[in-house]
Amino acid sequence: MTEATIFDKILHGEIPAQIVFEDDSVLAFRDVHPQAPTHVLVIPKKKLARFSELATAPVADVAAFFSSIAKVANHLGLEKNGYRVVINNGRDAQQSVEYIHAHILGGRALSWPPG
Ligand code: DGP
């Protein structure tokens, strides 16, 4: 059992968050430090710490996570102009919360490459 993170606490309603979407497999809420007009984090309800753990996760769980990310972006009305999905994995990517999360960024033109 890994240590409870801030996202475990949001998932269990122990600390508040601006929830924008929820279904059986994911919870989506606004990032507290938004980097774009729309910046939402999507977490699977079945906890994994990192993206790299998807390598050994049941394929149905992986599919549900990715499908839900697209669903959230559609729900937020981002599909017309586009958006970016980012998953930071580990130290060099500056993952700061050890609970896998996808960032959905949209609402402005995003530069490339990322820093
Ligand atoms: P990452 O660097 O990929 O681990 O991104 C973690 C994100 O989590 C970061 O953009 C800020 C966000 N964050 C950290 N603490 C909280 C919190 O308590 N509430 C919300 N909504 N977001 C948080």
CSV table of C-alpha atoms and ligand atoms in Angstrom, one decimal:
chain,number,residue,atom,x,y,z
A,1,MET,CA,0.0,0.0,0.0
A,2,THR,CA,1.5,3.3,-1.0
A,3,GLU,CA,1.2,6.5,1.1
A,4,ALA,CA,-1.9,8.5,0.6
A,5,THR,CA,-1.4,11.5,-1.7
A,6,ILE,CA,-3.3,14.7,-2.1
A,7,PHE,CA,-5.2,13.1,-5.0
A,8,ASP,CA,-6.2,10.1,-2.8
A,9,LYS,CA,-7.7,12.7,-0.4
A,10,ILE,CA,-9.5,14.5,-3.2
A,11,LEU,CA,-10.9,11.2,-4.5
A,12,HIS,CA,-12.2,10.3,-1.1
A,13,GLY,CA,-13.7,13.7,-0.5
A,14,GLU,CA,-11.3,14.5,2.4
A,15,ILE,CA,-10.1,17.8,0.7
A,16,PRO,CA,-12.1,19.9,-1.7
A,17,ALA,CA,-11.5,20.2,-5.4
A,18,GLN,CA,-13.4,21.6,-8.3
A,19,ILE,CA,-14.7,18.4,-9.8
A,20,VAL,CA,-15.7,18.6,-13.5
A,21,PHE,CA,-16.4,15.0,-14.4
A,22,GLU,CA,-16.8,11.6,-12.7
A,23,ASP,CA,-17.7,8.2,-13.9
A,24,ASP,CA,-17.0,4.6,-12.7
A,25,SER,CA,-13.4,4.7,-13.6
A,26,VAL,CA,-12.1,8.2,-13.2
A,27,LEU,CA,-12.4,11.5,-11.4
A,28,ALA,CA,-11.5,14.8,-13.1
A,29,PHE,CA,-10.9,18.1,-11.3
A,30,ARG,CA,-9.3,21.5,-12.0
A,31,ASP,CA,-5.6,21.9,-11.4
A,32,VAL,CA,-4.9,24.3,-8.5
A,33,HIS,CA,-2.1,25.9,-10.5
A,34,PRO,CA,-3.6,26.2,-14.0
A,35,GLN,CA,-1.2,26.5,-16.9
A,36,ALA,CA,-3.9,27.2,-19.5
A,37,PRO,CA,-7.5,28.6,-19.4
A,38,THR,CA,-8.7,25.0,-19.1
A,39,HIS,CA,-6.4,22.8,-17.0
A,40,VAL,CA,-7.9,19.6,-15.6
A,41,LEU,CA,-6.4,16.5,-14.0
A,42,VAL,CA,-7.8,13.1,-14.6
A,43,ILE,CA,-7.1,10.3,-12.2
A,44,PRO,CA,-8.2,6.6,-12.3
A,45,LYS,CA,-10.2,5.5,-9.3
A,46,LYS,CA,-8.0,2.3,-9.2
A,47,LYS,CA,-4.8,3.8,-8.0
A,48,LEU,CA,-1.5,3.6,-9.8
A,49,ALA,CA,1.4,5.7,-8.7
A,50,ARG,CA,3.0,6.3,-12.2
A,51,PHE,CA,2.4,6.0,-15.9
A,52,SER,CA,5.1,3.4,-16.1
A,53,GLU,CA,2.9,1.0,-14.0
A,54,LEU,CA,0.4,0.9,-16.9
A,55,ALA,CA,2.9,-1.6,-18.5
A,56,THR,CA,1.6,-4.3,-16.2
A,57,ALA,CA,-2.0,-3.0,-15.5
A,58,PRO,CA,-5.0,-4.9,-16.9
A,59,VAL,CA,-5.5,-3.7,-20.4
A,60,ALA,CA,-9.2,-3.0,-19.7
A,61,ASP,CA,-8.1,-0.5,-16.9
A,62,VAL,CA,-5.7,1.2,-19.3
A,63,ALA,CA,-8.3,1.5,-21.9
A,64,ALA,CA,-10.9,2.8,-19.5
A,65,PHE,CA,-8.4,5.5,-18.3
A,66,PHE,CA,-7.5,6.7,-21.8
A,67,SER,CA,-11.1,6.6,-23.0
A,68,SER,CA,-12.2,8.6,-20.0
A,69,ILE,CA,-9.5,11.3,-20.7
A,70,ALA,CA,-11.0,11.8,-24.1
A,71,LYS,CA,-14.5,11.9,-22.7
A,72,VAL,CA,-13.5,14.6,-20.2
A,73,ALA,CA,-11.9,16.7,-22.9
A,74,ASN,CA,-15.0,16.4,-25.0
A,75,HIS,CA,-17.2,17.2,-21.9
A,76,LEU,CA,-15.1,20.4,-21.5
A,77,GLY,CA,-15.8,21.4,-25.1
A,78,LEU,CA,-12.1,21.2,-26.1
A,79,GLU,CA,-12.3,18.9,-29.1
A,80,LYS,CA,-13.0,21.7,-31.7
A,81,ASN,CA,-9.9,23.8,-31.1
A,82,GLY,CA,-7.7,21.1,-29.7
A,83,TYR,CA,-6.0,20.4,-26.5
A,84,ARG,CA,-2.9,18.6,-25.0
A,85,VAL,CA,-2.8,15.6,-22.8
A,86,VAL,CA,0.4,15.4,-20.6
A,87,ILE,CA,1.4,12.6,-18.2
A,88,ASN,CA,4.6,13.3,-16.2
A,89,ASN,CA,6.4,10.2,-15.1
A,90,GLY,CA,9.1,10.4,-12.4
A,91,ARG,CA,11.7,12.9,-11.4
A,92,ASP,CA,13.0,14.1,-14.7
A,93,ALA,CA,9.5,14.9,-15.9
A,94,GLN,CA,8.8,16.7,-12.6
A,95,GLN,CA,6.0,14.4,-11.4
A,96,SER,CA,5.2,15.9,-8.1
A,97,VAL,CA,2.2,13.8,-7.0
A,98,GLU,CA,2.7,10.0,-6.8
A,99,TYR,CA,-0.7,9.2,-8.1
A,100,ILE,CA,-1.0,8.8,-11.9
A,101,HIS,CA,-2.7,11.8,-13.4
A,102,ALA,CA,-3.3,13.1,-16.9
A,103,HIS,CA,-3.2,16.8,-17.4
A,104,ILE,CA,-5.7,18.1,-20.0
A,105,LEU,CA,-4.6,21.6,-21.2
A,106,GLY,CA,-6.7,23.7,-23.5
A,107,GLY,CA,-8.3,27.1,-24.2
A,108,ARG,CA,-5.2,28.7,-25.8
A,109,ALA,CA,-2.6,27.9,-28.5
A,110,LEU,CA,0.1,25.7,-26.8
A,111,SER,CA,3.7,26.0,-27.8
A,112,TRP,CA,5.9,23.0,-28.8
A,113,PRO,CA,8.3,21.6,-27.8
A,114,PRO,CA,7.4,21.7,-24.1
A,115,GLY,CA,10.2,22.8,-21.7
B,1,DGP,P1,2.7,16.8,-11.8
B,1,DGP,O1,3.8,17.8,-11.9
B,1,DGP,O2,2.4,16.2,-13.2
B,1,DGP,O3,2.8,15.8,-10.7
B,1,DGP,O4,1.4,17.7,-11.5
B,1,DGP,C1,0.7,17.8,-10.3
B,1,DGP,C2,-0.3,18.9,-10.5
B,1,DGP,O5,-1.2,18.8,-9.3
B,1,DGP,C3,0.2,20.3,-10.5
B,1,DGP,O6,-0.1,20.9,-11.7
B,1,DGP,C4,-0.5,21.0,-9.4
B,1,DGP,C5,-1.6,20.1,-9.0
B,1,DGP,N1,-2.0,20.0,-7.6
B,1,DGP,C6,-1.2,19.9,-6.5
B,1,DGP,N2,-1.8,19.9,-5.4
B,1,DGP,C7,-3.2,20.1,-5.7
B,1,DGP,C8,-4.3,20.2,-5.0
B,1,DGP,O7,-4.4,20.1,-3.7
B,1,DGP,N3,-5.5,20.3,-5.7
B,1,DGP,C9,-5.5,20.4,-7.0
B,1,DGP,N4,-6.7,20.6,-7.6
B,1,DGP,N5,-4.4,20.3,-7.8
B,1,DGP,C10,-3.3,20.2,-7.1
